[in-house]
């Protein structure tokens, strides 16, 4: 791939996915080494005129929590009306400290904070389309309206919210990159390898921050 393709321009947007206390060490759904992305993202974001931040934002008792289903434990799956759902520890509940953005995240020029996963009965790993694969968050229309056609994705977790966001960006027709060193993974049952192979197949480009 040529430098030209990777270069950040006016049509480029950095999407910073779910860099929230609950996904950092000590949080309710801690991603190993999750805090390592913060300085990397702070540095990367300076190169982007356009930045969007996402925030996982669940209701108390959300359908994606194992505690909402009798006899179920975190990391088990259940069948819901829209398909299979992995169950998680309670995390990113609206208004809690765990749902707040990482204190050290320093991206003051971010223009939009988009919350997702707020429908009580529908999860949303993706920043574009909820887990029923029908309900839109509005992000695609926002980016289109602003003339932003090149999406660079970074944050937590590589194999869930980052991957789903990147796959949906690609499916919506955006040129899509994942900045690998700006991400960390949960990696449950081979989910990380599968995420990278799904993204490669979809035409999502895997890059490092140093490529930019
Ligand atoms: C995420 C699991 C549940 C993520 C969010 O941000 O990757 N993972 N909710
Ligand atoms: Zn969640």
PDB file of C-alpha atoms in Angstrom, residues 49-169:
ATOM      1  CA  UNK A  49      -8.421  17.292  12.618  1.00  0.00           C
ATOM      2  CA  UNK A  50     -11.476  15.070  12.999  1.00  0.00           C
ATOM      3  CA  UNK A  51     -11.971  12.800  15.993  1.00  0.00           C
ATOM      4  CA  UNK A  52     -15.022  10.891  17.225  1.00  0.00           C
ATOM      5  CA  UNK A  53     -15.111   9.129  20.604  1.00  0.00           C
ATOM      6  CA  UNK A  54     -17.418   6.229  21.423  1.00  0.00           C
ATOM      7  CA  UNK A  55     -18.753   5.334  24.840  1.00  0.00           C
ATOM      8  CA  UNK A  56     -20.328   2.017  25.783  1.00  0.00           C
ATOM      9  CA  UNK A  57     -23.398   3.193  27.684  1.00  0.00           C
ATOM     10  CA  UNK A  58     -25.614   0.483  29.147  1.00  0.00           C
ATOM     11  CA  UNK A  59     -28.763   0.670  31.226  1.00  0.00           C
ATOM     12  CA  UNK A  60     -28.705  -0.954  34.686  1.00  0.00           C
ATOM     13  CA  UNK A  61     -29.692  -4.624  34.189  1.00  0.00           C
ATOM     14  CA  UNK A  62     -28.779  -4.500  30.490  1.00  0.00           C
ATOM     15  CA  UNK A  63     -29.461  -7.620  28.408  1.00  0.00           C
ATOM     16  CA  UNK A  64     -25.709  -8.104  27.766  1.00  0.00           C
ATOM     17  CA  UNK A  65     -24.967  -8.595  31.477  1.00  0.00           C
ATOM     18  CA  UNK A  66     -24.705 -12.173  32.780  1.00  0.00           C
ATOM     19  CA  UNK A  67     -26.336 -10.962  36.003  1.00  0.00           C
ATOM     20  CA  UNK A  68     -29.512 -10.239  34.034  1.00  0.00           C
ATOM     21  CA  UNK A  69     -29.943 -13.950  33.190  1.00  0.00           C
ATOM     22  CA  UNK A  70     -30.567 -16.503  35.947  1.00  0.00           C
ATOM     23  CA  UNK A  71     -27.874 -19.162  36.141  1.00  0.00           C
ATOM     24  CA  UNK A  72     -25.577 -17.516  33.583  1.00  0.00           C
ATOM     25  CA  UNK A  73     -21.953 -16.551  34.119  1.00  0.00           C
ATOM     26  CA  UNK A  74     -19.849 -13.931  32.336  1.00  0.00           C
ATOM     27  CA  UNK A  75     -18.351 -15.070  29.028  1.00  0.00           C
ATOM     28  CA  UNK A  76     -21.097 -17.637  28.414  1.00  0.00           C
ATOM     29  CA  UNK A  77     -23.375 -17.016  25.435  1.00  0.00           C
ATOM     30  CA  UNK A  78     -27.136 -17.066  25.120  1.00  0.00           C
ATOM     31  CA  UNK A  79     -29.551 -16.925  22.207  1.00  0.00           C
ATOM     32  CA  UNK A  80     -31.493 -13.671  21.996  1.00  0.00           C
ATOM     33  CA  UNK A  81     -34.094 -12.679  19.403  1.00  0.00           C
ATOM     34  CA  UNK A  82     -31.375 -11.071  17.271  1.00  0.00           C
ATOM     35  CA  UNK A  83     -28.863 -13.910  17.572  1.00  0.00           C
ATOM     36  CA  UNK A  84     -26.148 -15.155  19.883  1.00  0.00           C
ATOM     37  CA  UNK A  85     -25.034 -12.787  22.635  1.00  0.00           C
ATOM     38  CA  UNK A  86     -21.915 -13.123  24.765  1.00  0.00           C
ATOM     39  CA  UNK A  87     -22.700 -12.271  28.379  1.00  0.00           C
ATOM     40  CA  UNK A  88     -20.439  -9.861  30.234  1.00  0.00           C
ATOM     41  CA  UNK A  89     -19.824  -8.676  33.750  1.00  0.00           C
ATOM     42  CA  UNK A  90     -21.811  -5.523  34.471  1.00  0.00           C
ATOM     43  CA  UNK A  91     -19.890  -2.690  32.837  1.00  0.00           C
ATOM     44  CA  UNK A  92     -20.249   0.854  31.548  1.00  0.00           C
ATOM     45  CA  UNK A  93     -23.543   1.503  33.281  1.00  0.00           C
ATOM     46  CA  UNK A  94     -24.859   4.963  32.423  1.00  0.00           C
ATOM     47  CA  UNK A  95     -23.644   7.639  34.805  1.00  0.00           C
ATOM     48  CA  UNK A  96     -21.184   5.438  36.711  1.00  0.00           C
ATOM     49  CA  UNK A  97     -17.465   5.995  37.102  1.00  0.00           C
ATOM     50  CA  UNK A  98     -16.797   2.852  35.096  1.00  0.00           C
ATOM     51  CA  UNK A  99     -18.562   4.372  32.119  1.00  0.00           C
ATOM     52  CA  UNK A 100     -16.488   7.569  32.190  1.00  0.00           C
ATOM     53  CA  UNK A 101     -13.750   8.074  29.650  1.00  0.00           C
ATOM     54  CA  UNK A 102     -10.248   7.319  30.918  1.00  0.00           C
ATOM     55  CA  UNK A 103      -9.063  10.257  32.979  1.00  0.00           C
ATOM     56  CA  UNK A 104      -5.789  10.491  31.067  1.00  0.00           C
ATOM     57  CA  UNK A 105      -7.399  10.452  27.641  1.00  0.00           C
ATOM     58  CA  UNK A 106      -6.464  13.859  26.262  1.00  0.00           C
ATOM     59  CA  UNK A 107      -8.420  14.443  23.089  1.00  0.00           C
ATOM     60  CA  UNK A 108     -10.060  17.816  23.715  1.00  0.00           C
ATOM     61  CA  UNK A 109     -10.612  18.443  20.012  1.00  0.00           C
ATOM     62  CA  UNK A 110     -12.911  15.410  19.615  1.00  0.00           C
ATOM     63  CA  UNK A 111     -16.084  16.666  17.953  1.00  0.00           C
ATOM     64  CA  UNK A 112     -18.578  13.939  18.750  1.00  0.00           C
ATOM     65  CA  UNK A 113     -19.002  11.510  21.615  1.00  0.00           C
ATOM     66  CA  UNK A 114     -21.346   8.804  20.443  1.00  0.00           C
ATOM     67  CA  UNK A 115     -22.934   6.517  23.004  1.00  0.00           C
ATOM     68  CA  UNK A 116     -24.041   3.005  22.172  1.00  0.00           C
ATOM     69  CA  UNK A 117     -25.579  -0.014  23.841  1.00  0.00           C
ATOM     70  CA  UNK A 118     -28.223   2.164  25.521  1.00  0.00           C
ATOM     71  CA  UNK A 119     -31.217   0.157  24.315  1.00  0.00           C
ATOM     72  CA  UNK A 120     -32.044  -2.104  27.249  1.00  0.00           C
ATOM     73  CA  UNK A 121     -32.624  -5.212  25.144  1.00  0.00           C
ATOM     74  CA  UNK A 122     -30.007  -4.729  22.384  1.00  0.00           C
ATOM     75  CA  UNK A 123     -26.227  -4.725  22.710  1.00  0.00           C
ATOM     76  CA  UNK A 124     -24.013  -2.673  20.405  1.00  0.00           C
ATOM     77  CA  UNK A 125     -20.350  -3.471  19.946  1.00  0.00           C
ATOM     78  CA  UNK A 126     -20.374  -1.447  16.747  1.00  0.00           C
ATOM     79  CA  UNK A 127     -20.448   2.335  16.739  1.00  0.00           C
ATOM     80  CA  UNK A 128     -22.581   2.159  13.568  1.00  0.00           C
ATOM     81  CA  UNK A 129     -25.179  -0.595  13.912  1.00  0.00           C
ATOM     82  CA  UNK A 130     -26.576  -2.261  17.014  1.00  0.00           C
ATOM     83  CA  UNK A 131     -26.463  -6.020  17.553  1.00  0.00           C
ATOM     84  CA  UNK A 132     -29.896  -6.543  15.961  1.00  0.00           C
ATOM     85  CA  UNK A 133     -28.017  -5.437  12.813  1.00  0.00           C
ATOM     86  CA  UNK A 134     -30.879  -3.025  11.999  1.00  0.00           C
ATOM     87  CA  UNK A 135     -30.861  -0.162  14.491  1.00  0.00           C
ATOM     88  CA  UNK A 136     -28.535   2.642  13.423  1.00  0.00           C
ATOM     89  CA  UNK A 137     -26.597   4.802  15.867  1.00  0.00           C
ATOM     90  CA  UNK A 138     -26.592   7.620  13.308  1.00  0.00           C
ATOM     91  CA  UNK A 139     -22.793   7.641  12.995  1.00  0.00           C
ATOM     92  CA  UNK A 140     -22.724   6.724   9.330  1.00  0.00           C
ATOM     93  CA  UNK A 141     -25.023   9.630   8.410  1.00  0.00           C
ATOM     94  CA  UNK A 142     -22.981  11.998  10.596  1.00  0.00           C
ATOM     95  CA  UNK A 143     -19.707  11.082   8.895  1.00  0.00           C
ATOM     96  CA  UNK A 144     -21.289  11.330   5.461  1.00  0.00           C
ATOM     97  CA  UNK A 145     -22.814  14.716   6.257  1.00  0.00           C
ATOM     98  CA  UNK A 146     -19.372  15.967   7.311  1.00  0.00           C
ATOM     99  CA  UNK A 147     -17.666  14.603   4.211  1.00  0.00           C
ATOM    100  CA  UNK A 148     -15.568  12.156   6.228  1.00  0.00           C
ATOM    101  CA  UNK A 149     -14.933   9.064   4.127  1.00  0.00           C
ATOM    102  CA  UNK A 150     -11.763   7.572   5.634  1.00  0.00           C
ATOM    103  CA  UNK A 151     -12.135   5.970   9.022  1.00  0.00           C
ATOM    104  CA  UNK A 152      -9.215   5.099  11.323  1.00  0.00           C
ATOM    105  CA  UNK A 153     -10.255   2.978  14.293  1.00  0.00           C
ATOM    106  CA  UNK A 154      -8.415   2.597  17.587  1.00  0.00           C
ATOM    107  CA  UNK A 155      -9.269   1.737  21.212  1.00  0.00           C
ATOM    108  CA  UNK A 156     -10.842  -1.150  23.142  1.00  0.00           C
ATOM    109  CA  UNK A 157     -11.338  -3.940  22.590  1.00  0.00           C
ATOM    110  CA  UNK A 158      -9.730  -5.029  19.324  1.00  0.00           C
ATOM    111  CA  UNK A 159     -11.823  -8.183  18.969  1.00  0.00           C
ATOM    112  CA  UNK A 160     -15.195  -6.716  19.947  1.00  0.00           C
ATOM    113  CA  UNK A 161     -16.046  -3.043  19.680  1.00  0.00           C
ATOM    114  CA  UNK A 162     -13.062  -2.092  17.502  1.00  0.00           C
ATOM    115  CA  UNK A 163     -13.570  -4.983  15.066  1.00  0.00           C
ATOM    116  CA  UNK A 164     -17.340  -4.576  14.800  1.00  0.00           C
ATOM    117  CA  UNK A 165     -16.957  -0.843  14.296  1.00  0.00           C
ATOM    118  CA  UNK A 166     -14.342  -1.359  11.577  1.00  0.00           C
ATOM    119  CA  UNK A 167     -16.383  -4.066   9.825  1.00  0.00           C
ATOM    120  CA  UNK A 168     -19.486  -1.870   9.800  1.00  0.00           C
ATOM    121  CA  UNK A 169     -17.517   1.158   8.613  1.00  0.00           C
TER     122      UNK A 169
END
